[in-house]
């Protein structure tokens, strides 16, 4: 009886799992209902008829209000579009994207959150997306994006996705954020070197400012070893202070991976030493992402964690002040190592690519690109920060919105910035504070890190070997973590590194070098 | 009565066929037609070429799957977790239902039943959260461990503890829920048997051994067969949450593999290949077990 039914669902284990996951994350995303009337089309530049665009994008935090959203109405009116955006929470995004892609014709615009990775390149080769090269030539704002960014996202010399510009330097884990009030309490300066940082963490450990032995000097998180090696993530500034390369470096024409360098060993020694002294969160190996490490910091128990200037926002400080009214955050712009090494990752300069599925009719492609171009216009920079004048703010001065409490509440509800799908090129994109003091500090930090970018020579290349062996770092990650935790010897780690170097590693390095050499003849 | 229920010709039978039609159609449309998707296991599926136009690759996907060095590890991990569930979790539910059944005070029995059902309604995410706060490196248990013995136990970050914890979680969450069917079967045992045994001088344990257990034997066999059928499935949510780089050796199971390779890499064909392998293996397991049950004189499931 029941058995016969067993046969049936075997068809789509995959599909089943997607539904499970999507269901579990509780992400019943109702798309923002749009009800813009075509009357507003009068004053638009694109003229002609209203384009209706259904887009899917990633969401961090709460979604914007779906009903009677004045910000959305305003944007639709000015952009002459009928916008239907599905906001998918970041935890479930990969799965939803996978479903959206396989479903074919449901969206006009998809955000490929991984950028130009193996998945994206594979999809392009399958013919998934429109070639946008001819369409972007005529754009006013999108074409301002840096050439290095464009070169990084091209597949076979063509543009298949429009990058969402971000800072080129550092990314989401650029700087160490540290409790300024704790430092002050023990007469410590904001650390500038690894030694000063280690010392500050040791003082936090000893003095226990959070009370009850709850203080976690440094909050980082574990990696599952499936997609990346290394024991922990959320350690980038420290790695660079030890002189570890940004994933890869070129050495006399050879590709060298970070963990193959002696600097990496020195960095692991630091981790091991810090772990044994209790400076690192004991829970780190079971934490799964930056969000969990950050939440320990915002809960007032952790002394430091790695984020970027956008974490210095007022909302975070307010959250901290709920547990400790004296709480203050300081940011370590650039951490320096013993030999003066320092840096932040020089990245692709974008987060996500807007791709138009090939199922979308050709005459609509230009309309969609035009809307993205309109999104990236000067007027929408103001709109994303200040919303609609009179409703979300009363004025917009020097990049800061002037808002009453009432307007601020409405702004947080409608979230105008979420609907500006394509942002304008802006090196200060992470500096979003409304407090002039904080904004100044944020900009200063961004200026400081823009001078110490460390390049990954193979950033824009993909290795087919790596994509077929997503498990290749698994064992290495495990032995490295064990080593740091004091449960294994360096020989175990060296053995895994050697195994990788002589096995898949050699092939991956070759894949990347071939592409590099082909472009740098 | 018998005669009316056994008419011979279609013109007498059609009302019954009509009644069955929606059910039959449901199975054909929603369960059998989708099975055509199985052919994707033999194709290099591209969502943009569609089911029909994707190119055939023969047994390449299977070769790749069986060829990975991970295959035997995956098989071992998956089967071990199922086996442990079978020999620990499953008897546990039986013992629990026997215990509940022995309760004589009606009110107390009802209340206890409800309480043991409750954890079933918690999501795995919540249970993982509870697990971390108890067994995590900075959890309650380790806190006292350090205080009393000076050491700590790596519950969540070692290979050794992964399986015991997973089984423990399953029991904690679902053992109460698992008693429902057994309790129903227990309610069906004729009380006169107990009275007769009492007259013959049987004590409580003899009652359980000679009357209760034989009374629910067929239920036990059927549930065991059904569990065997799903022994290639792991509880994805549970395993996914419990995984970290320090226990991957024992926690990597088929479902996790499908997720990482099939979904995260958009490799649909490969995911279906693994799914198909799992289903065929389950089918063989169930058929074998069913045959064995019949040999032993039990009814089996068909």
mmCIF file with all atom_site columns, N, CA, C and O in Angstrom, chain B residues 50-76:
data_model
loop_
_atom_site.group_PDB
_atom_site.id
_atom_site.type_symbol
_atom_site.label_atom_id
_atom_site.label_alt_id
_atom_site.label_comp_id
_atom_site.label_asym_id
_atom_site.label_entity_id
_atom_site.label_seq_id
_atom_site.pdbx_PDB_ins_code
_atom_site.Cartn_x
_atom_site.Cartn_y
_atom_site.Cartn_z
_atom_site.occupancy
_atom_site.B_iso_or_equiv
_atom_site.pdbx_formal_charge
_atom_site.auth_seq_id
_atom_site.auth_comp_id
_atom_site.auth_asym_id
_atom_site.auth_atom_id
_atom_site.pdbx_PDB_model_num
ATOM 1   N N  . UNK B 1 50 ? 15.293 22.677 -21.741 1.00 0.00 ? 50 UNK B N  1
ATOM 2   C CA . UNK B 1 50 ? 14.116 21.911 -21.375 1.00 0.00 ? 50 UNK B CA 1
ATOM 3   C C  . UNK B 1 50 ? 14.404 20.437 -21.266 1.00 0.00 ? 50 UNK B C  1
ATOM 4   O O  . UNK B 1 50 ? 15.482 19.950 -21.603 1.00 0.00 ? 50 UNK B O  1
ATOM 5   N N  . UNK B 1 51 ? 13.384 19.731 -20.789 1.00 0.00 ? 51 UNK B N  1
ATOM 6   C CA . UNK B 1 51 ? 13.489 18.306 -20.523 1.00 0.00 ? 51 UNK B CA 1
ATOM 7   C C  . UNK B 1 51 ? 13.859 17.531 -21.783 1.00 0.00 ? 51 UNK B C  1
ATOM 8   O O  . UNK B 1 51 ? 14.719 16.660 -21.788 1.00 0.00 ? 51 UNK B O  1
ATOM 9   N N  . UNK B 1 52 ? 13.178 17.870 -22.877 1.00 0.00 ? 52 UNK B N  1
ATOM 10  C CA . UNK B 1 52 ? 13.296 17.077 -24.094 1.00 0.00 ? 52 UNK B CA 1
ATOM 11  C C  . UNK B 1 52 ? 14.597 17.368 -24.824 1.00 0.00 ? 52 UNK B C  1
ATOM 12  O O  . UNK B 1 52 ? 15.281 16.466 -25.307 1.00 0.00 ? 52 UNK B O  1
ATOM 13  N N  . UNK B 1 53 ? 14.971 18.650 -24.891 1.00 0.00 ? 53 UNK B N  1
ATOM 14  C CA . UNK B 1 53 ? 16.101 19.019 -25.740 1.00 0.00 ? 53 UNK B CA 1
ATOM 15  C C  . UNK B 1 53 ? 17.471 18.896 -25.085 1.00 0.00 ? 53 UNK B C  1
ATOM 16  O O  . UNK B 1 53 ? 18.480 19.021 -25.755 1.00 0.00 ? 53 UNK B O  1
ATOM 17  N N  . UNK B 1 54 ? 17.498 18.684 -23.768 1.00 0.00 ? 54 UNK B N  1
ATOM 18  C CA . UNK B 1 54 ? 18.801 18.502 -23.125 1.00 0.00 ? 54 UNK B CA 1
ATOM 19  C C  . UNK B 1 54 ? 19.457 17.255 -23.704 1.00 0.00 ? 54 UNK B C  1
ATOM 20  O O  . UNK B 1 54 ? 18.777 16.296 -24.039 1.00 0.00 ? 54 UNK B O  1
ATOM 21  N N  . UNK B 1 55 ? 20.805 17.312 -23.808 1.00 0.00 ? 55 UNK B N  1
ATOM 22  C CA . UNK B 1 55 ? 21.464 16.201 -24.498 1.00 0.00 ? 55 UNK B CA 1
ATOM 23  C C  . UNK B 1 55 ? 21.623 14.988 -23.589 1.00 0.00 ? 55 UNK B C  1
ATOM 24  O O  . UNK B 1 55 ? 21.804 15.100 -22.384 1.00 0.00 ? 55 UNK B O  1
ATOM 25  N N  . UNK B 1 56 ? 21.584 13.808 -24.214 1.00 0.00 ? 56 UNK B N  1
ATOM 26  C CA . UNK B 1 56 ? 21.739 12.561 -23.475 1.00 0.00 ? 56 UNK B CA 1
ATOM 27  C C  . UNK B 1 56 ? 23.199 12.348 -23.129 1.00 0.00 ? 56 UNK B C  1
ATOM 28  O O  . UNK B 1 56 ? 24.090 12.633 -23.906 1.00 0.00 ? 56 UNK B O  1
ATOM 29  N N  . UNK B 1 57 ? 23.451 11.845 -21.921 1.00 0.00 ? 57 UNK B N  1
ATOM 30  C CA . UNK B 1 57 ? 24.838 11.543 -21.569 1.00 0.00 ? 57 UNK B CA 1
ATOM 31  C C  . UNK B 1 57 ? 24.993 10.106 -21.103 1.00 0.00 ? 57 UNK B C  1
ATOM 32  O O  . UNK B 1 57 ? 26.030 9.717  -20.583 1.00 0.00 ? 57 UNK B O  1
ATOM 33  N N  . UNK B 1 58 ? 23.963 9.309  -21.299 1.00 0.00 ? 58 UNK B N  1
ATOM 34  C CA . UNK B 1 58 ? 24.060 7.908  -20.897 1.00 0.00 ? 58 UNK B CA 1
ATOM 35  C C  . UNK B 1 58 ? 24.228 7.773  -19.397 1.00 0.00 ? 58 UNK B C  1
ATOM 36  O O  . UNK B 1 58 ? 23.555 8.428  -18.619 1.00 0.00 ? 58 UNK B O  1
ATOM 37  N N  . UNK B 1 59 ? 25.191 6.941  -19.024 1.00 0.00 ? 59 UNK B N  1
ATOM 38  C CA . UNK B 1 59 ? 25.363 6.660  -17.593 1.00 0.00 ? 59 UNK B CA 1
ATOM 39  C C  . UNK B 1 59 ? 26.435 7.536  -16.948 1.00 0.00 ? 59 UNK B C  1
ATOM 40  O O  . UNK B 1 59 ? 26.890 7.262  -15.846 1.00 0.00 ? 59 UNK B O  1
ATOM 41  N N  . UNK B 1 60 ? 26.813 8.622  -17.636 1.00 0.00 ? 60 UNK B N  1
ATOM 42  C CA . UNK B 1 60 ? 27.890 9.473  -17.121 1.00 0.00 ? 60 UNK B CA 1
ATOM 43  C C  . UNK B 1 60 ? 27.663 9.940  -15.700 1.00 0.00 ? 60 UNK B C  1
ATOM 44  O O  . UNK B 1 60 ? 28.573 9.929  -14.871 1.00 0.00 ? 60 UNK B O  1
ATOM 45  N N  . UNK B 1 61 ? 26.432 10.365 -15.427 1.00 0.00 ? 61 UNK B N  1
ATOM 46  C CA . UNK B 1 61 ? 26.143 10.870 -14.081 1.00 0.00 ? 61 UNK B CA 1
ATOM 47  C C  . UNK B 1 61 ? 26.348 9.797  -13.032 1.00 0.00 ? 61 UNK B C  1
ATOM 48  O O  . UNK B 1 61 ? 26.858 10.065 -11.951 1.00 0.00 ? 61 UNK B O  1
ATOM 49  N N  . UNK B 1 62 ? 25.939 8.583  -13.372 1.00 0.00 ? 62 UNK B N  1
ATOM 50  C CA . UNK B 1 62 ? 26.092 7.484  -12.423 1.00 0.00 ? 62 UNK B CA 1
ATOM 51  C C  . UNK B 1 62 ? 27.569 7.156  -12.228 1.00 0.00 ? 62 UNK B C  1
ATOM 52  O O  . UNK B 1 62 ? 28.019 6.905  -11.126 1.00 0.00 ? 62 UNK B O  1
ATOM 53  N N  . UNK B 1 63 ? 28.309 7.185  -13.349 1.00 0.00 ? 63 UNK B N  1
ATOM 54  C CA . UNK B 1 63 ? 29.728 6.906  -13.260 1.00 0.00 ? 63 UNK B CA 1
ATOM 55  C C  . UNK B 1 63 ? 30.410 7.923  -12.354 1.00 0.00 ? 63 UNK B C  1
ATOM 56  O O  . UNK B 1 63 ? 31.215 7.583  -11.494 1.00 0.00 ? 63 UNK B O  1
ATOM 57  N N  . UNK B 1 64 ? 30.045 9.193  -12.544 1.00 0.00 ? 64 UNK B N  1
ATOM 58  C CA . UNK B 1 64 ? 30.646 10.243 -11.728 1.00 0.00 ? 64 UNK B CA 1
ATOM 59  C C  . UNK B 1 64 ? 30.298 10.026 -10.248 1.00 0.00 ? 64 UNK B C  1
ATOM 60  O O  . UNK B 1 64 ? 31.144 10.158 -9.370  1.00 0.00 ? 64 UNK B O  1
ATOM 61  N N  . UNK B 1 65 ? 29.053 9.659  -10.013 1.00 0.00 ? 65 UNK B N  1
ATOM 62  C CA . UNK B 1 65 ? 28.580 9.482  -8.641  1.00 0.00 ? 65 UNK B CA 1
ATOM 63  C C  . UNK B 1 65 ? 29.276 8.324  -7.948  1.00 0.00 ? 65 UNK B C  1
ATOM 64  O O  . UNK B 1 65 ? 29.850 8.472  -6.874  1.00 0.00 ? 65 UNK B O  1
ATOM 65  N N  . UNK B 1 66 ? 29.268 7.151  -8.602  1.00 0.00 ? 66 UNK B N  1
ATOM 66  C CA . UNK B 1 66 ? 29.898 5.993  -7.970  1.00 0.00 ? 66 UNK B CA 1
ATOM 67  C C  . UNK B 1 66 ? 31.409 6.133  -7.954  1.00 0.00 ? 66 UNK B C  1
ATOM 68  O O  . UNK B 1 66 ? 32.095 5.493  -7.179  1.00 0.00 ? 66 UNK B O  1
ATOM 69  N N  . UNK B 1 67 ? 31.914 6.984  -8.843  1.00 0.00 ? 67 UNK B N  1
ATOM 70  C CA . UNK B 1 67 ? 33.359 7.147  -8.942  1.00 0.00 ? 67 UNK B CA 1
ATOM 71  C C  . UNK B 1 67 ? 33.950 8.053  -7.875  1.00 0.00 ? 67 UNK B C  1
ATOM 72  O O  . UNK B 1 67 ? 35.139 7.986  -7.610  1.00 0.00 ? 67 UNK B O  1
ATOM 73  N N  . UNK B 1 68 ? 33.124 8.916  -7.254  1.00 0.00 ? 68 UNK B N  1
ATOM 74  C CA . UNK B 1 68 ? 33.731 9.826  -6.280  1.00 0.00 ? 68 UNK B CA 1
ATOM 75  C C  . UNK B 1 68 ? 34.214 9.020  -5.084  1.00 0.00 ? 68 UNK B C  1
ATOM 76  O O  . UNK B 1 68 ? 33.597 8.037  -4.680  1.00 0.00 ? 68 UNK B O  1
ATOM 77  N N  . UNK B 1 69 ? 35.327 9.488  -4.542  1.00 0.00 ? 69 UNK B N  1
ATOM 78  C CA . UNK B 1 69 ? 35.903 8.766  -3.408  1.00 0.00 ? 69 UNK B CA 1
ATOM 79  C C  . UNK B 1 69 ? 34.936 8.846  -2.221  1.00 0.00 ? 69 UNK B C  1
ATOM 80  O O  . UNK B 1 69 ? 35.028 8.086  -1.275  1.00 0.00 ? 69 UNK B O  1
ATOM 81  N N  . UNK B 1 70 ? 34.011 9.801  -2.306  1.00 0.00 ? 70 UNK B N  1
ATOM 82  C CA . UNK B 1 70 ? 33.112 10.002 -1.181  1.00 0.00 ? 70 UNK B CA 1
ATOM 83  C C  . UNK B 1 70 ? 31.963 9.000  -1.145  1.00 0.00 ? 70 UNK B C  1
ATOM 84  O O  . UNK B 1 70 ? 31.279 8.890  -0.146  1.00 0.00 ? 70 UNK B O  1
ATOM 85  N N  . UNK B 1 71 ? 31.752 8.296  -2.257  1.00 0.00 ? 71 UNK B N  1
ATOM 86  C CA . UNK B 1 71 ? 30.546 7.479  -2.325  1.00 0.00 ? 71 UNK B CA 1
ATOM 87  C C  . UNK B 1 71 ? 30.399 6.531  -1.144  1.00 0.00 ? 71 UNK B C  1
ATOM 88  O O  . UNK B 1 71 ? 29.366 6.475  -0.499  1.00 0.00 ? 71 UNK B O  1
ATOM 89  N N  . UNK B 1 72 ? 31.480 5.806  -0.826  1.00 0.00 ? 72 UNK B N  1
ATOM 90  C CA . UNK B 1 72 ? 31.367 4.810  0.245   1.00 0.00 ? 72 UNK B CA 1
ATOM 91  C C  . UNK B 1 72 ? 31.227 5.461  1.613   1.00 0.00 ? 72 UNK B C  1
ATOM 92  O O  . UNK B 1 72 ? 30.522 4.964  2.487   1.00 0.00 ? 72 UNK B O  1
ATOM 93  N N  . UNK B 1 73 ? 31.876 6.612  1.754   1.00 0.00 ? 73 UNK B N  1
ATOM 94  C CA . UNK B 1 73 ? 31.731 7.347  3.019   1.00 0.00 ? 73 UNK B CA 1
ATOM 95  C C  . UNK B 1 73 ? 30.281 7.794  3.187   1.00 0.00 ? 73 UNK B C  1
ATOM 96  O O  . UNK B 1 73 ? 29.677 7.649  4.251   1.00 0.00 ? 73 UNK B O  1
ATOM 97  N N  . UNK B 1 74 ? 29.720 8.322  2.090   1.00 0.00 ? 74 UNK B N  1
ATOM 98  C CA . UNK B 1 74 ? 28.330 8.785  2.139   1.00 0.00 ? 74 UNK B CA 1
ATOM 99  C C  . UNK B 1 74 ? 27.400 7.635  2.478   1.00 0.00 ? 74 UNK B C  1
ATOM 100 O O  . UNK B 1 74 ? 26.511 7.746  3.323   1.00 0.00 ? 74 UNK B O  1
ATOM 101 N N  . UNK B 1 75 ? 27.634 6.504  1.787   1.00 0.00 ? 75 UNK B N  1
ATOM 102 C CA . UNK B 1 75 ? 26.778 5.335  1.997   1.00 0.00 ? 75 UNK B CA 1
ATOM 103 C C  . UNK B 1 75 ? 26.880 4.877  3.451   1.00 0.00 ? 75 UNK B C  1
ATOM 104 O O  . UNK B 1 75 ? 25.885 4.627  4.126   1.00 0.00 ? 75 UNK B O  1
ATOM 105 N N  . UNK B 1 76 ? 28.122 4.824  3.933   1.00 0.00 ? 76 UNK B N  1
ATOM 106 C CA . UNK B 1 76 ? 28.354 4.364  5.293   1.00 0.00 ? 76 UNK B CA 1
ATOM 107 C C  . UNK B 1 76 ? 27.678 5.301  6.298   1.00 0.00 ? 76 UNK B C  1
ATOM 108 O O  . UNK B 1 76 ? 26.953 4.850  7.193   1.00 0.00 ? 76 UNK B O  1
#
